[in-house]
């Protein structure tokens, strides 16, 4: 399944919910489904700077594909990073670099988040692409 297909699937799943409370619960549920991130990976170099909550991102590469682990001290923020992990994890590094992540705007989440949390979505996407760039250059 391509990155665009995964994005479309997320949007279709969000459309199933009638109100924003249900959508938030869905996003929080995605965060709870993230594989556990070992506490030893909660280091300053893995923090996504600029987020209101603490968000840690770990990336690894295997056979040209990038794999992400993420965690947050906030359930809604953990759900937000889970959206990106779901879409980008396991994808080829080059495809992550060129992925159009504007699907997050189509979720409508930004309109229902505090400005600092909405900005965090952009920071998450940028940081994931930055990690992919590091693998592409090595």
PDB file of C-alpha atoms in Angstrom:
ATOM      1  CA  UNK A   1       0.000   0.000   0.000  1.00  0.00           C
ATOM      2  CA  UNK A   2       1.449   3.374  -1.013  1.00  0.00           C
ATOM      3  CA  UNK A   3       1.799   6.396   1.256  1.00  0.00           C
ATOM      4  CA  UNK A   4      -1.086   8.059  -0.612  1.00  0.00           C
ATOM      5  CA  UNK A   5      -3.252   4.956  -0.107  1.00  0.00           C
ATOM      6  CA  UNK A   6      -2.494   4.924   3.620  1.00  0.00           C
ATOM      7  CA  UNK A   7      -3.341   8.619   3.850  1.00  0.00           C
ATOM      8  CA  UNK A   8      -6.641   8.034   2.075  1.00  0.00           C
ATOM      9  CA  UNK A   9      -7.437   5.157   4.428  1.00  0.00           C
ATOM     10  CA  UNK A  10      -6.854   7.390   7.473  1.00  0.00           C
ATOM     11  CA  UNK A  11      -9.117  10.085   6.016  1.00  0.00           C
ATOM     12  CA  UNK A  12     -11.867   7.554   5.265  1.00  0.00           C
ATOM     13  CA  UNK A  13     -11.651   6.155   8.791  1.00  0.00           C
ATOM     14  CA  UNK A  14     -11.919   9.644  10.298  1.00  0.00           C
ATOM     15  CA  UNK A  15     -14.947  10.348   8.107  1.00  0.00           C
ATOM     16  CA  UNK A  16     -16.774   7.477   9.819  1.00  0.00           C
ATOM     17  CA  UNK A  17     -17.053   9.515  13.007  1.00  0.00           C
ATOM     18  CA  UNK A  18     -19.880  11.962  13.497  1.00  0.00           C
ATOM     19  CA  UNK A  19     -18.264  14.448  15.859  1.00  0.00           C
ATOM     20  CA  UNK A  20     -14.876  15.651  16.995  1.00  0.00           C
ATOM     21  CA  UNK A  21     -15.025  13.876  20.330  1.00  0.00           C
ATOM     22  CA  UNK A  22     -15.231  10.548  18.480  1.00  0.00           C
ATOM     23  CA  UNK A  23     -12.409  11.573  16.144  1.00  0.00           C
ATOM     24  CA  UNK A  24     -10.189  12.521  19.085  1.00  0.00           C
ATOM     25  CA  UNK A  25     -10.925   9.174  20.710  1.00  0.00           C
ATOM     26  CA  UNK A  26      -9.927   7.465  17.452  1.00  0.00           C
ATOM     27  CA  UNK A  27      -6.646   9.426  17.271  1.00  0.00           C
ATOM     28  CA  UNK A  28      -5.917   8.680  20.937  1.00  0.00           C
ATOM     29  CA  UNK A  29      -6.589   5.002  20.197  1.00  0.00           C
ATOM     30  CA  UNK A  30      -4.019   5.091  17.404  1.00  0.00           C
ATOM     31  CA  UNK A  31      -1.479   6.412  19.886  1.00  0.00           C
ATOM     32  CA  UNK A  32      -2.241   3.566  22.271  1.00  0.00           C
ATOM     33  CA  UNK A  33      -1.585   1.097  19.436  1.00  0.00           C
ATOM     34  CA  UNK A  34       1.948   2.374  18.823  1.00  0.00           C
ATOM     35  CA  UNK A  35       4.596  -0.193  19.669  1.00  0.00           C
ATOM     36  CA  UNK A  36       6.142   0.629  23.033  1.00  0.00           C
ATOM     37  CA  UNK A  37       9.221   2.820  22.930  1.00  0.00           C
ATOM     38  CA  UNK A  38      11.833   1.893  25.490  1.00  0.00           C
ATOM     39  CA  UNK A  39      12.390   4.590  28.106  1.00  0.00           C
ATOM     40  CA  UNK A  40      16.109   4.549  27.254  1.00  0.00           C
ATOM     41  CA  UNK A  41      15.156   6.147  23.900  1.00  0.00           C
ATOM     42  CA  UNK A  42      13.533   9.130  25.635  1.00  0.00           C
ATOM     43  CA  UNK A  43      16.635  11.256  25.130  1.00  0.00           C
ATOM     44  CA  UNK A  44      17.015  14.937  24.211  1.00  0.00           C
ATOM     45  CA  UNK A  45      18.352  14.129  20.740  1.00  0.00           C
ATOM     46  CA  UNK A  46      15.122  12.261  19.944  1.00  0.00           C
ATOM     47  CA  UNK A  47      12.801  15.039  21.176  1.00  0.00           C
ATOM     48  CA  UNK A  48      10.851  16.935  18.537  1.00  0.00           C
ATOM     49  CA  UNK A  49      11.653  20.485  19.535  1.00  0.00           C
ATOM     50  CA  UNK A  50       8.903  23.068  19.556  1.00  0.00           C
ATOM     51  CA  UNK A  51       6.084  20.753  20.596  1.00  0.00           C
ATOM     52  CA  UNK A  52       4.090  21.725  23.662  1.00  0.00           C
ATOM     53  CA  UNK A  53       4.248  18.126  24.887  1.00  0.00           C
ATOM     54  CA  UNK A  54       7.302  15.944  24.842  1.00  0.00           C
ATOM     55  CA  UNK A  55       7.438  13.845  21.673  1.00  0.00           C
ATOM     56  CA  UNK A  56      10.255  11.413  21.019  1.00  0.00           C
ATOM     57  CA  UNK A  57      11.002  10.043  17.566  1.00  0.00           C
ATOM     58  CA  UNK A  58      13.399   7.232  16.742  1.00  0.00           C
ATOM     59  CA  UNK A  59      14.168   6.227  13.180  1.00  0.00           C
ATOM     60  CA  UNK A  60      16.059   3.299  11.732  1.00  0.00           C
ATOM     61  CA  UNK A  61      16.655   2.085   8.214  1.00  0.00           C
ATOM     62  CA  UNK A  62      16.592  -1.437   6.890  1.00  0.00           C
ATOM     63  CA  UNK A  63      17.035  -2.395   3.244  1.00  0.00           C
ATOM     64  CA  UNK A  64      16.264   1.160   2.132  1.00  0.00           C
ATOM     65  CA  UNK A  65      13.059   1.423   4.157  1.00  0.00           C
ATOM     66  CA  UNK A  66      12.641   3.687   7.160  1.00  0.00           C
ATOM     67  CA  UNK A  67      11.085   2.563  10.420  1.00  0.00           C
ATOM     68  CA  UNK A  68       9.798   4.881  13.099  1.00  0.00           C
ATOM     69  CA  UNK A  69       9.168   4.520  16.808  1.00  0.00           C
ATOM     70  CA  UNK A  70       7.463   7.369  18.620  1.00  0.00           C
ATOM     71  CA  UNK A  71       6.139   8.252  22.024  1.00  0.00           C
ATOM     72  CA  UNK A  72       4.722  11.255  23.861  1.00  0.00           C
ATOM     73  CA  UNK A  73       3.800  12.246  27.389  1.00  0.00           C
ATOM     74  CA  UNK A  74       0.393  13.408  26.060  1.00  0.00           C
ATOM     75  CA  UNK A  75      -2.245  10.993  24.761  1.00  0.00           C
ATOM     76  CA  UNK A  76      -3.518  13.324  22.029  1.00  0.00           C
ATOM     77  CA  UNK A  77       0.012  14.161  20.863  1.00  0.00           C
ATOM     78  CA  UNK A  78       0.920  10.489  20.861  1.00  0.00           C
ATOM     79  CA  UNK A  79      -2.120   9.900  18.662  1.00  0.00           C
ATOM     80  CA  UNK A  80      -1.060  12.680  16.314  1.00  0.00           C
ATOM     81  CA  UNK A  81       2.437  11.253  15.834  1.00  0.00           C
ATOM     82  CA  UNK A  82       0.823   7.821  15.398  1.00  0.00           C
ATOM     83  CA  UNK A  83      -0.974   9.155  12.306  1.00  0.00           C
ATOM     84  CA  UNK A  84       2.377   9.939  10.702  1.00  0.00           C
ATOM     85  CA  UNK A  85       3.979   6.685  11.856  1.00  0.00           C
ATOM     86  CA  UNK A  86       1.080   4.748  10.360  1.00  0.00           C
ATOM     87  CA  UNK A  87       1.518   6.474   7.005  1.00  0.00           C
ATOM     88  CA  UNK A  88       5.340   6.554   6.782  1.00  0.00           C
ATOM     89  CA  UNK A  89       6.647   3.548   8.722  1.00  0.00           C
ATOM     90  CA  UNK A  90       8.218   0.875   6.550  1.00  0.00           C
ATOM     91  CA  UNK A  91       8.249   3.028   3.434  1.00  0.00           C
ATOM     92  CA  UNK A  92      11.285   3.580   1.196  1.00  0.00           C
ATOM     93  CA  UNK A  93      13.426   6.495   2.368  1.00  0.00           C
ATOM     94  CA  UNK A  94      13.086   8.264  -1.006  1.00  0.00           C
ATOM     95  CA  UNK A  95       9.289   8.048  -0.878  1.00  0.00           C
ATOM     96  CA  UNK A  96       9.197   9.488   2.635  1.00  0.00           C
ATOM     97  CA  UNK A  97      11.338  12.391   1.441  1.00  0.00           C
ATOM     98  CA  UNK A  98       8.974  13.203  -1.417  1.00  0.00           C
ATOM     99  CA  UNK A  99       5.696  12.402   0.371  1.00  0.00           C
ATOM    100  CA  UNK A 100       3.038  15.085   0.376  1.00  0.00           C
ATOM    101  CA  UNK A 101       1.890  15.118   3.991  1.00  0.00           C
ATOM    102  CA  UNK A 102      -0.839  17.701   3.479  1.00  0.00           C
ATOM    103  CA  UNK A 103      -3.344  14.901   4.186  1.00  0.00           C
ATOM    104  CA  UNK A 104      -3.068  16.017   7.802  1.00  0.00           C
ATOM    105  CA  UNK A 105      -4.773  19.283   6.808  1.00  0.00           C
ATOM    106  CA  UNK A 106      -7.666  17.283   5.346  1.00  0.00           C
ATOM    107  CA  UNK A 107      -8.220  15.528   8.686  1.00  0.00           C
ATOM    108  CA  UNK A 108      -9.501  18.801  10.131  1.00  0.00           C
ATOM    109  CA  UNK A 109      -7.481  18.220  13.284  1.00  0.00           C
ATOM    110  CA  UNK A 110      -5.658  21.542  13.060  1.00  0.00           C
ATOM    111  CA  UNK A 111      -8.907  23.482  13.284  1.00  0.00           C
ATOM    112  CA  UNK A 112      -9.821  21.738  16.535  1.00  0.00           C
ATOM    113  CA  UNK A 113      -6.465  21.933  18.279  1.00  0.00           C
ATOM    114  CA  UNK A 114      -4.836  24.715  20.218  1.00  0.00           C
ATOM    115  CA  UNK A 115      -2.412  26.618  17.948  1.00  0.00           C
ATOM    116  CA  UNK A 116       0.636  25.119  19.673  1.00  0.00           C
ATOM    117  CA  UNK A 117      -0.657  21.571  19.127  1.00  0.00           C
ATOM    118  CA  UNK A 118      -1.604  22.344  15.524  1.00  0.00           C
ATOM    119  CA  UNK A 119       1.946  23.610  14.942  1.00  0.00           C
ATOM    120  CA  UNK A 120       3.239  20.346  16.405  1.00  0.00           C
ATOM    121  CA  UNK A 121       1.747  18.481  13.429  1.00  0.00           C
ATOM    122  CA  UNK A 122       4.020  20.441  11.080  1.00  0.00           C
ATOM    123  CA  UNK A 123       7.013  19.869  13.341  1.00  0.00           C
ATOM    124  CA  UNK A 124       6.356  16.122  13.399  1.00  0.00           C
ATOM    125  CA  UNK A 125       6.152  15.886   9.620  1.00  0.00           C
ATOM    126  CA  UNK A 126       9.296  17.978   9.220  1.00  0.00           C
ATOM    127  CA  UNK A 127      11.241  15.897  11.727  1.00  0.00           C
ATOM    128  CA  UNK A 128      10.240  12.610  10.080  1.00  0.00           C
ATOM    129  CA  UNK A 129      11.389  13.902   6.701  1.00  0.00           C
ATOM    130  CA  UNK A 130      14.618  15.154   8.305  1.00  0.00           C
ATOM    131  CA  UNK A 131      15.321  11.662   9.662  1.00  0.00           C
ATOM    132  CA  UNK A 132      14.696  10.201   6.220  1.00  0.00           C
ATOM    133  CA  UNK A 133      17.085  12.753   4.711  1.00  0.00           C
ATOM    134  CA  UNK A 134      19.793  11.657   7.156  1.00  0.00           C
ATOM    135  CA  UNK A 135      19.447   8.069   5.906  1.00  0.00           C
ATOM    136  CA  UNK A 136      19.392   9.160   2.271  1.00  0.00           C
ATOM    137  CA  UNK A 137      22.672  11.022   2.752  1.00  0.00           C
ATOM    138  CA  UNK A 138      24.464   8.172   4.505  1.00  0.00           C
TER     139      UNK A 138
END
